[in-house]
Coordinates of C-alpha atoms in Angstrom, one line a residue:
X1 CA -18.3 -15.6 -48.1
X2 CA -17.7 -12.7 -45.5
X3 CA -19.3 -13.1 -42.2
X4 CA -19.4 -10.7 -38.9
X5 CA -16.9 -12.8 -37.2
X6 CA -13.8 -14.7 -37.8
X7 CA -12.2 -16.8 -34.8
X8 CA -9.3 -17.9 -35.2
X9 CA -9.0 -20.7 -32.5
X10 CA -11.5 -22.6 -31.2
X11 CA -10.6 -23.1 -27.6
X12 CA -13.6 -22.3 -25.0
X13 CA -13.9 -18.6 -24.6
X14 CA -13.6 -18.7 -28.7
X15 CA -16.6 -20.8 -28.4
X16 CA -18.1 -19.1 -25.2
X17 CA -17.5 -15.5 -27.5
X18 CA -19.0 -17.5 -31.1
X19 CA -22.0 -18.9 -29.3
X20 CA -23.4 -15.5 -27.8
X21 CA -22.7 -13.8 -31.0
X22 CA -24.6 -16.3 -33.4
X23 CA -27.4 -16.7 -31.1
X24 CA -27.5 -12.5 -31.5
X25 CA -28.0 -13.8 -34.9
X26 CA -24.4 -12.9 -36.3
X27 CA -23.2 -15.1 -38.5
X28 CA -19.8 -17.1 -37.7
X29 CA -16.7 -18.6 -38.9
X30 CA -14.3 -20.4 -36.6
X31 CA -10.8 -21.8 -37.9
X32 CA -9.2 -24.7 -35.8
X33 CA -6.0 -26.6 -36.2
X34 CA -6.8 -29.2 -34.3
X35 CA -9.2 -32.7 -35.3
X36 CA -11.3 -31.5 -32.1
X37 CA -12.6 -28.1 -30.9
X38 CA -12.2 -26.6 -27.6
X39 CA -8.5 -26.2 -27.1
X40 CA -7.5 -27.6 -23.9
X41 CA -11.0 -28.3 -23.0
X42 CA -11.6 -31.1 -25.8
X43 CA -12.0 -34.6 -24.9
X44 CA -10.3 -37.7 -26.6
X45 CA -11.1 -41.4 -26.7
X46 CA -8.7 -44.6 -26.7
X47 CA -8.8 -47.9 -27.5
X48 CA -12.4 -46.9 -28.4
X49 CA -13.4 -47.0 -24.9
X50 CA -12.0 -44.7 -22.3
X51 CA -12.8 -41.2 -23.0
X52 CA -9.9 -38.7 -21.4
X53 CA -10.8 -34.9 -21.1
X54 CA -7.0 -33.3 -22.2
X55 CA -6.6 -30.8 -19.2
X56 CA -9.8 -29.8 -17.0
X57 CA -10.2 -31.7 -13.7
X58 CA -12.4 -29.4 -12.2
X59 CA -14.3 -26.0 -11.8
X60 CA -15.8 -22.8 -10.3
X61 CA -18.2 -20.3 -10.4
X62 CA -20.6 -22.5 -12.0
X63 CA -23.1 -21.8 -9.2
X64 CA -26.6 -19.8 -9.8
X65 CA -25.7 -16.5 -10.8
X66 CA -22.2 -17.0 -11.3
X67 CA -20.4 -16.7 -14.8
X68 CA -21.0 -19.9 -16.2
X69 CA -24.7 -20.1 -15.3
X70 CA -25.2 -16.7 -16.6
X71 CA -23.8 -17.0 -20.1
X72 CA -25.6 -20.5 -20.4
X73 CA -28.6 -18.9 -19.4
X74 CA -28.3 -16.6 -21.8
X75 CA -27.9 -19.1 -24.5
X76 CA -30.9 -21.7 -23.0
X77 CA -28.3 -24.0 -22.0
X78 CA -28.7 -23.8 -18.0
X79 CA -31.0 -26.6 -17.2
X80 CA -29.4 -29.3 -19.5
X81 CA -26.3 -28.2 -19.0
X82 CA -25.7 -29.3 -15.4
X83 CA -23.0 -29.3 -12.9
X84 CA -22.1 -31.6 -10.1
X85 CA -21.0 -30.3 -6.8
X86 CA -18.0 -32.1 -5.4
X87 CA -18.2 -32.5 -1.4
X88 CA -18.1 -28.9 0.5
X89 CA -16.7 -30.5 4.0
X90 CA -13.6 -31.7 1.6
X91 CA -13.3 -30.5 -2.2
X92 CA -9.4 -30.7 -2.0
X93 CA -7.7 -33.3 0.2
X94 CA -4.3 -33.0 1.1
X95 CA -1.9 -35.2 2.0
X96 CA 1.7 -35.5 3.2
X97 CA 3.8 -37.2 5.5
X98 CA 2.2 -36.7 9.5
X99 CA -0.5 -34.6 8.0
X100 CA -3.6 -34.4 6.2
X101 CA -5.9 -31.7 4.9
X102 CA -9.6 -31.6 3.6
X103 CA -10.3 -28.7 2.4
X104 CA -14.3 -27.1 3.3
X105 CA -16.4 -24.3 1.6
X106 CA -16.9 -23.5 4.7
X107 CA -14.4 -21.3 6.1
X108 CA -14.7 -21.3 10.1
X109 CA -14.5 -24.7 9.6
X110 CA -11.3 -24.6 7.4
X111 CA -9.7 -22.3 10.4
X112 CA -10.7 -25.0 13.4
X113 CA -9.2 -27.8 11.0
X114 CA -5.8 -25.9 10.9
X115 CA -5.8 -24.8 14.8
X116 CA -6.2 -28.5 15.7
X117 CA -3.5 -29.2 13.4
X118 CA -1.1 -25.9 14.5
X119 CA -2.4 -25.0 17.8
X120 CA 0.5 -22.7 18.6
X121 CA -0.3 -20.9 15.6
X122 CA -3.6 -20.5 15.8
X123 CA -4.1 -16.7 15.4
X124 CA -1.5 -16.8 12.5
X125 CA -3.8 -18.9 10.5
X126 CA -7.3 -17.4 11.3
X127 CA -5.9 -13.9 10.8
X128 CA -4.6 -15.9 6.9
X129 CA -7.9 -17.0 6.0
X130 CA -9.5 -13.5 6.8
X131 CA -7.0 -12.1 5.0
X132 CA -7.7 -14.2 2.0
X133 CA -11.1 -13.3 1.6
X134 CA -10.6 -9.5 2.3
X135 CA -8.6 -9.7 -0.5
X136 CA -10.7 -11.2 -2.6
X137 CA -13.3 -8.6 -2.0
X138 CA -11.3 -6.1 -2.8
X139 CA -10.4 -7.6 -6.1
X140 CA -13.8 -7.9 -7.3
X141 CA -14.3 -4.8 -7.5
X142 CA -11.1 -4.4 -9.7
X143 CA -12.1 -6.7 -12.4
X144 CA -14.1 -5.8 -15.2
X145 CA -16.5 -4.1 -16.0
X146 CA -15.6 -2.3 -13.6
X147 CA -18.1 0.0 -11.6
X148 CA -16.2 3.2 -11.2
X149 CA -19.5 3.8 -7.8
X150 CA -18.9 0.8 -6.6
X151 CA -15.2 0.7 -6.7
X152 CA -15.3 4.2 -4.9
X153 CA -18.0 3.0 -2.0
X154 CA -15.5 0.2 -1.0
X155 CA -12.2 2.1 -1.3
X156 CA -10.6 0.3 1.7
X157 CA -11.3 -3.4 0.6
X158 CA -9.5 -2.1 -3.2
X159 CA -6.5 -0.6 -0.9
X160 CA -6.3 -4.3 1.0
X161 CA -6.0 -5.9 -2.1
X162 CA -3.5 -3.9 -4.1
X163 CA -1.2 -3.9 -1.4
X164 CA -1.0 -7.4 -2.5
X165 CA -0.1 -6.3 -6.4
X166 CA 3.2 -7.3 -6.2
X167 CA 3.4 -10.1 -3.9
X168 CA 3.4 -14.2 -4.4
X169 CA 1.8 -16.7 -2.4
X170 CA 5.2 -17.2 -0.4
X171 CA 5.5 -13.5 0.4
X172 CA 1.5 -13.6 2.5
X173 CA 2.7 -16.9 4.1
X174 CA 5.5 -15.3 5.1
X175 CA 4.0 -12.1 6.6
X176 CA 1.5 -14.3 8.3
X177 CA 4.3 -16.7 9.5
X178 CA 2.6 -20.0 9.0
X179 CA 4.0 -22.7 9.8
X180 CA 6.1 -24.5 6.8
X181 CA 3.3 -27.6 6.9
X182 CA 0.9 -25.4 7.4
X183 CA 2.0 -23.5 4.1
X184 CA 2.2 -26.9 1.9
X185 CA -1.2 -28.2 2.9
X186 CA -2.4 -24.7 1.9
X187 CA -0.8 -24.1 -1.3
X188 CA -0.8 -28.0 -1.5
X189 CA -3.2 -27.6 -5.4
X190 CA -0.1 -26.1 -6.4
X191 CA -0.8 -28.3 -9.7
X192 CA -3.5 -26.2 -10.6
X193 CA -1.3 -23.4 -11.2
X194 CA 1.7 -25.4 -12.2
X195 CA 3.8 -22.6 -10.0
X196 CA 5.5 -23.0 -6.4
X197 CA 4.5 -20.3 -3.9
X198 CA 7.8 -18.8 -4.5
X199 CA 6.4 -17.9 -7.9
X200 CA 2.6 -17.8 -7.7
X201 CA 0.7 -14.8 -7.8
X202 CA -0.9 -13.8 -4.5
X203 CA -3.7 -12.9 -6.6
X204 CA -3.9 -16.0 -8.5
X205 CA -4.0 -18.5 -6.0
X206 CA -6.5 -16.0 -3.8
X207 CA -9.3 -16.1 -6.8
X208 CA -9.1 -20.0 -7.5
X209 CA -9.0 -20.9 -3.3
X210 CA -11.9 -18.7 -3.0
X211 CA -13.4 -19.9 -6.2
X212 CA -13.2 -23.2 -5.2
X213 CA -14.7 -22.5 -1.8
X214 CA -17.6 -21.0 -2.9
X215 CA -18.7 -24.6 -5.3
X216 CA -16.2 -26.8 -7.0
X217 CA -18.2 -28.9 -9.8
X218 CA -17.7 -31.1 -12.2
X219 CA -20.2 -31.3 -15.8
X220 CA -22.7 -34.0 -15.4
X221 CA -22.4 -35.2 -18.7
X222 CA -18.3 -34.2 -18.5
X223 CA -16.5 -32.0 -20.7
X224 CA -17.3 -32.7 -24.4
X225 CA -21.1 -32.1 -23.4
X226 CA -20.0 -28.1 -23.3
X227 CA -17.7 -28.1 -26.0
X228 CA -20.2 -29.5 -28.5
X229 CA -23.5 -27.6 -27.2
X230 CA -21.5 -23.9 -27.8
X231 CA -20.2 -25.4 -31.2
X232 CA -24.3 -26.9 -31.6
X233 CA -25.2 -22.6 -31.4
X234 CA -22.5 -21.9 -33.7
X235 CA -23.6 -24.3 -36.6
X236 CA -27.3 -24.1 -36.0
X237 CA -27.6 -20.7 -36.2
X238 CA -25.7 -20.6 -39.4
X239 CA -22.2 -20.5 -38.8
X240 CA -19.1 -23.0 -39.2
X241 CA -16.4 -24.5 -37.0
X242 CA -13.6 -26.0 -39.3
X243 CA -11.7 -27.9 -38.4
X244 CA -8.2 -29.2 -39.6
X245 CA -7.6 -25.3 -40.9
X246 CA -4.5 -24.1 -39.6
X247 CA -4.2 -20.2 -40.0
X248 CA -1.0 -19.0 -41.7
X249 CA -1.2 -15.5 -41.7
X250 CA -4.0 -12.8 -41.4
X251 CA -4.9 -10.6 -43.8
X252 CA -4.2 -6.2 -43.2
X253 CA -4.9 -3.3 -45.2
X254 CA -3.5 -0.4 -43.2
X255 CA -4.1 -1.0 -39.8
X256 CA -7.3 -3.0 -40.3
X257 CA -7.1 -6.8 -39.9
X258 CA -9.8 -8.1 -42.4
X259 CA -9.3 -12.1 -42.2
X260 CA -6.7 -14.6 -42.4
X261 CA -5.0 -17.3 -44.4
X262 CA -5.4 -20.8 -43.7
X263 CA -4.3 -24.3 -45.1
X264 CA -6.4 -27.3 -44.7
X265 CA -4.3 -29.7 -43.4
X266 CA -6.0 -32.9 -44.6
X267 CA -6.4 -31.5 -48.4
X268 CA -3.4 -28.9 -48.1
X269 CA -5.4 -26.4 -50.2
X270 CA -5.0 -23.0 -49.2
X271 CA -8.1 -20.2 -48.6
X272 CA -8.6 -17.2 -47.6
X273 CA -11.5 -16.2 -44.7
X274 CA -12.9 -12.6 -44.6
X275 CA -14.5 -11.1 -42.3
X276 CA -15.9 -7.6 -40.5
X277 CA -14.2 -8.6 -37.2
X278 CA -11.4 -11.0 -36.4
X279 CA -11.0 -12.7 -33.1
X280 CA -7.6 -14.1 -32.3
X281 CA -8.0 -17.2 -29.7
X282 CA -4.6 -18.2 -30.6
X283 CA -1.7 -17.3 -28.7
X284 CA -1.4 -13.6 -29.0
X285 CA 3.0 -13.6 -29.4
X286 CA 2.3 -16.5 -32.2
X287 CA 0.0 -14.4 -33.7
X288 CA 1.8 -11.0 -33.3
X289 CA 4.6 -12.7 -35.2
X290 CA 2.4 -13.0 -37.7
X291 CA 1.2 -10.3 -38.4
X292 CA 4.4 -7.9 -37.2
X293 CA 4.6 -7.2 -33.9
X294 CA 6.2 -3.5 -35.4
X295 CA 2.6 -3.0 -36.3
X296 CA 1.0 -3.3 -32.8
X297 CA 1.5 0.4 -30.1
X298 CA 4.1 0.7 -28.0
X299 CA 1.8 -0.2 -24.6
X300 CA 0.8 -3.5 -26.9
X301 CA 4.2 -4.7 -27.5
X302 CA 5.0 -4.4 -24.1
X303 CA 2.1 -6.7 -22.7
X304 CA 2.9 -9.5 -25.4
X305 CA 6.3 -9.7 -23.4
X306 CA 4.8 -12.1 -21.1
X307 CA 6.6 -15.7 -20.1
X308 CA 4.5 -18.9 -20.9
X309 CA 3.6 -20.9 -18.1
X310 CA 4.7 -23.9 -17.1
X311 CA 3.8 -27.1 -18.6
X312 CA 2.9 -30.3 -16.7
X313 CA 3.0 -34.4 -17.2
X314 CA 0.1 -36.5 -17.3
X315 CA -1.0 -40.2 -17.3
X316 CA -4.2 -41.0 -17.7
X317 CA -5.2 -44.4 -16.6
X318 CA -8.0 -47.0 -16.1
X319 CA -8.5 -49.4 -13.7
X320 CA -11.1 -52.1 -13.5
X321 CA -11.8 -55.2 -10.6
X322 CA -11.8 -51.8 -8.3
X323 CA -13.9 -49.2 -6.6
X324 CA -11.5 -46.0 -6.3
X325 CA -14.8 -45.2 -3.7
X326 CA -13.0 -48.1 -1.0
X327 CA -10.1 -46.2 -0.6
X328 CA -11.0 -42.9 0.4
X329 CA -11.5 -41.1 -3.4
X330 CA -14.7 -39.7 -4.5
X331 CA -16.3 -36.3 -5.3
X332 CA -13.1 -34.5 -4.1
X333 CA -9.5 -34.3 -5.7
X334 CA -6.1 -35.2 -3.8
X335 CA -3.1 -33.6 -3.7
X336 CA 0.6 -35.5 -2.6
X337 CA 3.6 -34.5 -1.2
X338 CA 6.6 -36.6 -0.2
X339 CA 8.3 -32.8 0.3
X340 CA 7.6 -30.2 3.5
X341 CA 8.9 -27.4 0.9
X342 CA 6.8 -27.0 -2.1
X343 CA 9.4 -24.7 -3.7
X344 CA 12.0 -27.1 -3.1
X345 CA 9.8 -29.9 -4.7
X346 CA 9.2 -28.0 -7.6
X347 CA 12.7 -27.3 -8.0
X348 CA 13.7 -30.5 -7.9
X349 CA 11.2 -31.5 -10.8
X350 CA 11.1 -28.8 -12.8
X351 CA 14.5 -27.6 -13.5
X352 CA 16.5 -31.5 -11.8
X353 CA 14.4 -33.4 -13.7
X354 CA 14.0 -35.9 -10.5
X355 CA 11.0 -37.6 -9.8
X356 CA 11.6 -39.7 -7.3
X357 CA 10.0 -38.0 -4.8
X358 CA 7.1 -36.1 -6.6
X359 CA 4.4 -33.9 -6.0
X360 CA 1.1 -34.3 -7.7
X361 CA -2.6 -34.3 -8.5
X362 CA -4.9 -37.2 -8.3
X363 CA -8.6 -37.3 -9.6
X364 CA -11.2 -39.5 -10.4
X365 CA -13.8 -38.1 -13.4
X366 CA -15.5 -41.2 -13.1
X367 CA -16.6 -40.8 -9.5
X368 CA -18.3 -37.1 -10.5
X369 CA -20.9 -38.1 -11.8
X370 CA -23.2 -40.6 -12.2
X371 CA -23.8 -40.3 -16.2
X372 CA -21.4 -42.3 -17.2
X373 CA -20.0 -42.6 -21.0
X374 CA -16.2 -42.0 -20.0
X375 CA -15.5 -45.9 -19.8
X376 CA -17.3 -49.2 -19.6
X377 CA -19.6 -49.6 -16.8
X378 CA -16.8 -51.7 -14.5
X379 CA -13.7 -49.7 -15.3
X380 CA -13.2 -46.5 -13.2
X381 CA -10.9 -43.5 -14.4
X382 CA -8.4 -42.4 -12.8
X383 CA -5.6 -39.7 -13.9
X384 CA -2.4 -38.1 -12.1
X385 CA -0.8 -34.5 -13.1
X386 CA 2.5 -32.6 -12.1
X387 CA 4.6 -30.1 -13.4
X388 CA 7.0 -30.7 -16.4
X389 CA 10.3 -28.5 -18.1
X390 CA 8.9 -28.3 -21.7
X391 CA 12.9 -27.6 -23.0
X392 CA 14.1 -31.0 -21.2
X393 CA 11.1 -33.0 -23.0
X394 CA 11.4 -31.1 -26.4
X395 CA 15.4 -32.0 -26.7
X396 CA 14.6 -35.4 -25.3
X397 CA 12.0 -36.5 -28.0
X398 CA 14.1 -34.5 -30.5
X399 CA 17.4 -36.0 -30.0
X400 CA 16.4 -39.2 -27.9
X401 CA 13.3 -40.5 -28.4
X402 CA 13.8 -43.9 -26.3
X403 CA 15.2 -41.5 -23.5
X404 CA 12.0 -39.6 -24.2
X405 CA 9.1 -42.6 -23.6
X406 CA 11.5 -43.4 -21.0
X407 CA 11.4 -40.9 -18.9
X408 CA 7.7 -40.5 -19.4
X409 CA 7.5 -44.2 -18.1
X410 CA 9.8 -43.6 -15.0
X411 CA 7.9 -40.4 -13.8
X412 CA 4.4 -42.5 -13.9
X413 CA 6.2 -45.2 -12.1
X414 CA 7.5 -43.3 -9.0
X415 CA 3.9 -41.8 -8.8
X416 CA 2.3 -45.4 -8.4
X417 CA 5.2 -47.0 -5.9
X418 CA 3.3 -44.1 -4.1
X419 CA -0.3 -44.6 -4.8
X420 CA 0.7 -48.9 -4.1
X421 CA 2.5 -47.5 -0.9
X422 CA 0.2 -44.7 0.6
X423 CA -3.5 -45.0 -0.9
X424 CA -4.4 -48.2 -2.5
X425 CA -2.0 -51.5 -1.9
X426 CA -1.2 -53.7 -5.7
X427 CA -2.6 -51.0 -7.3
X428 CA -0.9 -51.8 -10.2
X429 CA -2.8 -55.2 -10.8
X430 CA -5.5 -53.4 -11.3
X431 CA -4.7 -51.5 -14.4
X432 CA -6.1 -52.1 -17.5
X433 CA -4.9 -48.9 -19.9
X434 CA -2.3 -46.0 -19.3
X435 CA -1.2 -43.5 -21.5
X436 CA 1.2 -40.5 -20.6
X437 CA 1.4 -36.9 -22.3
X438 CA 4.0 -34.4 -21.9
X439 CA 4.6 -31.0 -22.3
X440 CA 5.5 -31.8 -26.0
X441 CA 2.0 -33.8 -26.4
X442 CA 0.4 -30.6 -25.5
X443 CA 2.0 -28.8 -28.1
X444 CA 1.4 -31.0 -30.7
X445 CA -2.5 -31.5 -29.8
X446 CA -3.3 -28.2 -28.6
X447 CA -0.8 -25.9 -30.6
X448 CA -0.2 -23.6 -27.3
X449 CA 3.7 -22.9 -27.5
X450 CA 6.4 -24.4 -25.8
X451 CA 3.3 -26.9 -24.0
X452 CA 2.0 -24.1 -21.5
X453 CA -1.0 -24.9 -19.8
X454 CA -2.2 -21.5 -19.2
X455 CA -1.1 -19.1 -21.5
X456 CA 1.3 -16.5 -19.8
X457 CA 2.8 -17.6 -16.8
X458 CA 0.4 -16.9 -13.0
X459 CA 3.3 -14.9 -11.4
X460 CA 3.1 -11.6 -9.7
X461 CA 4.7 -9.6 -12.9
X462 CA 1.9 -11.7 -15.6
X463 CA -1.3 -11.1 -13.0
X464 CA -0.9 -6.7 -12.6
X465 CA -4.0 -5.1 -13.4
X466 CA -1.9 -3.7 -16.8
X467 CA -2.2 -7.2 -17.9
X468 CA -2.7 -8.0 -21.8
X469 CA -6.8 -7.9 -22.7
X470 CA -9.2 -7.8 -25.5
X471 CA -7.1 -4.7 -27.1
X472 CA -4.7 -5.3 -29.9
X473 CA -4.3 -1.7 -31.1
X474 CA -5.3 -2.7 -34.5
X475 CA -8.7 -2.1 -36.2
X476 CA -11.3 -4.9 -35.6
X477 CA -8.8 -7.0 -34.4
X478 CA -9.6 -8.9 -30.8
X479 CA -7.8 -11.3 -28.2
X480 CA -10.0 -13.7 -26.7
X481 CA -8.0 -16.3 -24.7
X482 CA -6.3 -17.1 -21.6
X483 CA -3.3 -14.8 -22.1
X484 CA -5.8 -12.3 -22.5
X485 CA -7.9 -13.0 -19.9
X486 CA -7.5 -15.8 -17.3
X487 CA -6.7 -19.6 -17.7
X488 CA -9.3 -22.1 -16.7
X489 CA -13.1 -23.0 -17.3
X490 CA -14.8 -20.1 -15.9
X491 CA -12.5 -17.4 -16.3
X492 CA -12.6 -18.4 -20.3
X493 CA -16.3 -18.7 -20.0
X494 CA -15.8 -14.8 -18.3
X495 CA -13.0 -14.0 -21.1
X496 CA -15.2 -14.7 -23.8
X497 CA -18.7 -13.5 -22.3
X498 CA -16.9 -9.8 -21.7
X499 CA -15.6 -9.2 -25.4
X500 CA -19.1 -10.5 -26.5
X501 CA -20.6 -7.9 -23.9
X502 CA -18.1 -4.9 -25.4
X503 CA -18.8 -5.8 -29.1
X504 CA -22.6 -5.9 -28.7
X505 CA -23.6 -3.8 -25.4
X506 CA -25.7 -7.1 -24.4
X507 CA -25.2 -6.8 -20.7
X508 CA -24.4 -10.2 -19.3
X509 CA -21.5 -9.8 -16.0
X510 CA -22.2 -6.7 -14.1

C-alpha cells in the first residue's frame, strides 16, 4: 500500500517528523534495521534487569516554550511526558587535579566561581562568559526559520557571531587568554562533543553551554518513555514502524525518489515500500551511495563531503550495597581529567590508544529521577563515557578479537583505579554488572557508519551556516537527521519538527 510518507530510519527526529505528520492525519510507514526504534536514543535491557539507554545522558531546551515542549504540546504529550531538572547551582561538575568546577544556570554566579579560582584573570573570564552569550544571541537569529525583520533589527548581535564562523573553541580561549585550567574546567564536557577544543566548533560548544544553562533535564520516566509515545502516534493513527527491515536501495523514476527496497532480516524476504514522499533518516553519504551520488546537484554533493565524528567507549555498570548520593553524585553529571591539556588528552586517547590517564564522563540515570524501572530498587546505575578511534577497534575485533575484549577491559579498568582513587574508595566491591561498547558496538546496533556518535563531525568546517539540511535536490526526497540538522535530543526534536513545519505549513518554531 502507498502511504504519504516513507522514513527510512527510525532514529528520533524520524519519529519527532512521523508523529506530527500522522497526528495531521497522514498516514505512515517507517523502516528500521534495528530490533529497537529510536536510533541512538533507544534503550536496552540486560540480564533482564538493568535497563541502559545506548547514548543520551542528558538534555536541553526541554523547558516551557522551548523545542521539546512545543512539539509535545502539539502532539498532547506535554504533561505526561515530563522532564526532571538536574541542580541549576551545579548541572556539570568538574574535576581535575587542584581544581574543581560546578557548573550554575546562573551566569554571574559561574563568573564569581572562576574569579575566586583565577583571581589574576578575572576580567579575562567575565569578558568570556559575556562573550559566550552574545554569541549566542546572535546565532539565534541565524537559525531557521529564519526571520529576515528580525535578523535585520539585531544586525550587530548576527555580526558578533559570525565573526566566530570559522573559529574553534581553542581559538576564543585563546583571544580571551584564559588561563590553561581555566580552559579545561570550561571545555571540561568535552565528551559531549567527542572533540578537543582544538577541533570543536566555537559554535557548537556555545549552543550546548548555553543550552545547558538555561535547564539541563533528564525524562522522568527515562528515555524509552519518548521513544515509544512518538512511535504510540505513529501506529495509532494508522501507520507502521517495522522493524528488522533493512533498506537496500530506494526506488527513482527520473529524478523522483518514489520508495525504497528493503529485506526483512528475520524472514529475508524482500519488499518494496511506496510512497508520495520519502524521508531519509539514515546517513545521507550511505544513502547517497545508494542511490548515485552523480544523481544529487553539484552544491549537494559538496555538503555530503562531510567527516563523521568521532566515536566514543562506554561501560555501563551497576552497583548495589551503595548510595552513589554519599559520595557527592546526584542530579548533576561529572566530568575527569588526570590532564591540564584537553587537546593533549584527546590525543593521547584517540589517535595513542593510551588510557592510562583518561578523560571522561560520569553519570548516574538512576539518581534523575525518582520513577524508577531502570534496575531493581537497591542497585543504582551508573555509566562512564570517553572518546574512542573507530579504525583501531574495527581492525582489532577484525583481526584480534581477544586483543579487542581486551582492550575494552583495560580502558574500563584505568577509569575505576580512578573512581576507587578519587571519588568512591573499593568501588569495585560494589559492582554487580558491567558491560562495555565500543565504537564497533555502535555500528553494529545503530547502523551509523564507522560508529560516529553524531553524524558529521562538530568542527568549524561541518558547523558553517552552508551546512547540509532537509534538501537533497531530488523530487520528494528529504534528510531528516543529525547530519542534517544537529546531533542530540533537542536539536533532533528541532530537526524533525522543521521539515514537518516546511512539508505542511503547520507553524510550530518561530
Amino acid at each position: 500500500m502507498k502511504t504519504d510518507y516513507l522514513i527510512v530510519g527510525s532514529g528520533l527526529s524520524a519519529l519527532v517528523f512521523g508523529a506530527l505528520m500522522a497526528k495531521a492525519g497522514k498516514t505512515v510507514r517507517v523502516l528500521e534495521a534495528h530490533e529497537h526504534p529510536g536510533g541512538f536514543g533507544h534503550s536496552f535491557t540486560m540480564s533482564k534487569k538493568y535497563t541502559f539507554n545506548a547514548q543520551l545522558h542528558y538534555v536541553w531546551d526541554c523547558g516551557e516554550g522551548h523545542t521539546v515542549n512545543r512539539v509535545l504540546k502539539k502532539l498532547g504529550f506535554d504533561r505526561t511526558i515530563t522532564f526532571n531538572r538536574f541542580d541549576p547551582d551545579g548541572f556539570d561538575r568538574m574535576r581535575m587535579p587542584d581544581y574543581q568546577l560546578d557548573i550554575p544556570s546562573d551566569s554571574a554566579e559561574l563568573v564569581r566561581r572562576l574569579v575566586a579560582l583565577f583571581p589574576e584573570a578575572a576580567e579575562n573570564c567575565q569578558q568570556f562568559v559575556k562573550e559566550i552569550h552574545a554569541v549566542r544571541a546572535g546565532l539565534r537569529y541565524l537559525s531557521p526559520p529564519i526571520q529576515p525583520l528580525e535578523l535585520l533589527g539585531h544586525l550587530g548581535e548576527v555580526y558578533r557571531a559570525l565573526q566566530y564562523l570559522n573559529s574553534t573553541l581553542q581559538d576564543a580561549f585563546d583571544k580571551f587568554k584564559l588561563p590553561q585550567a581555566a580552559q579545561t574546567l570550561l571545555a571540561l564536557q568535552w565528551p559531549d562533543f567527542l572533540l578537543p577544543p582544538e577541533r570543536l566548533s566555537f559554535y557548537a560548544w556555545v549552543i550546548l553551554f548555553t543550552g545547558y544553562q538555561e535547564g539541563a533535564f533528564y525524562p522522568t520516566q527515562h528515555f524509552d518513555r519518548v521513544i515509544n509515545a512518538l512511535v504510540d502516534v505513529i501506529t495509532q493513527a494508522g501507520g507502521e514502524v517495522l522493524l528488522n527491515q533493512k533498506v537496500t536501495d530506494f526506488s527513482i523514476v527520473d529524478n523522483t525518489v518514489t520508495g525504497a527496497k528493503a529485506i526483512d532480516l528475520l524472514t529475508h524476504e524482500t519488499h518494496e515500500c511506496l510512497a508520495d514522499t520519502v524521508i531519509c533518516n539514515i546517513d545521507p553519504k550511505q544513502a547517497a551511495a545508494k542511490i548515485g551520488i552523480e544523481k544529487f546537484s553539484k552544491s549537494i554533493q559538496r555538503k555530503l563531503n562531510y567527516d563523521y565524528s568521532p566515536s566514543n567507549f562506554m561501560a555501563y555498570c551497576v552497583v548495589q550495597g551503595i548510595d552513589l548520593r554519599d559520595y557527592g553524585f546526584g542530579k548533576s553529571n561529572t566530568f575527569h581529567s588526570g590532564d591540564l591539556d584537553l587537546n593533549v588528552a584527546f590525543d593521547r586517547m584517540y589517535n595513542e590508544h593510551d588510557y592510562s590517564n583518561p578523560s571522561f564522563a560520569i553519570t548516574t540515570p538512576t539518581l534523575l529521577t525518582n520513577y524508577g524501572g531502570d534496575c531493581p530498587p537497591d542497585c543504582q546505575i551508573i555509566e562512564f563515557l570517553t572518546v574512542a578511534n573507530y579504525e583501531y577497534f574495527n581492525q582489532l575485533k577484525q583481526h584480534a578479537p581477544k586483543a579487542y575484549r581486551h582492550k575494552k577491559a583495560e580502558i574500563l579498568e584505568s577509569i575505576l583505579d580512578i573512581i576507587e582513587r578519587d571519588y568512591i574508595p573499593n568501588f569495585r566491591s560494589y559492582l554487580v554488572f558491567k558491560i562495555t561498547g565500543s565504537p564497533t558496538t555502535n555500528e553494529h546496533f545503530c547502523y551509523c557508519p564507522e560508529g560516529n556518535s553524531y553524524g558529521s563531525s562538530l568542527t568549524p568546517q561541518n558547523m558553517g551556516l552552508d551546512r547540509l539540511n532537509h534538501e537533497t535536490s531530488l523530487k520528494n526526497f528529504y534528510f531528516c537527521n543529525a547530519s542534517s540538522g544537529y546531533p542530540g535530543f533537542a536539536p533532533t526534536f528541532w530537526t524533525g519538527a522543521l521539515l514537518y513545519q516546511r512539508l505542511s505549513g503547520d507553524l510550530i518554531l518561530n
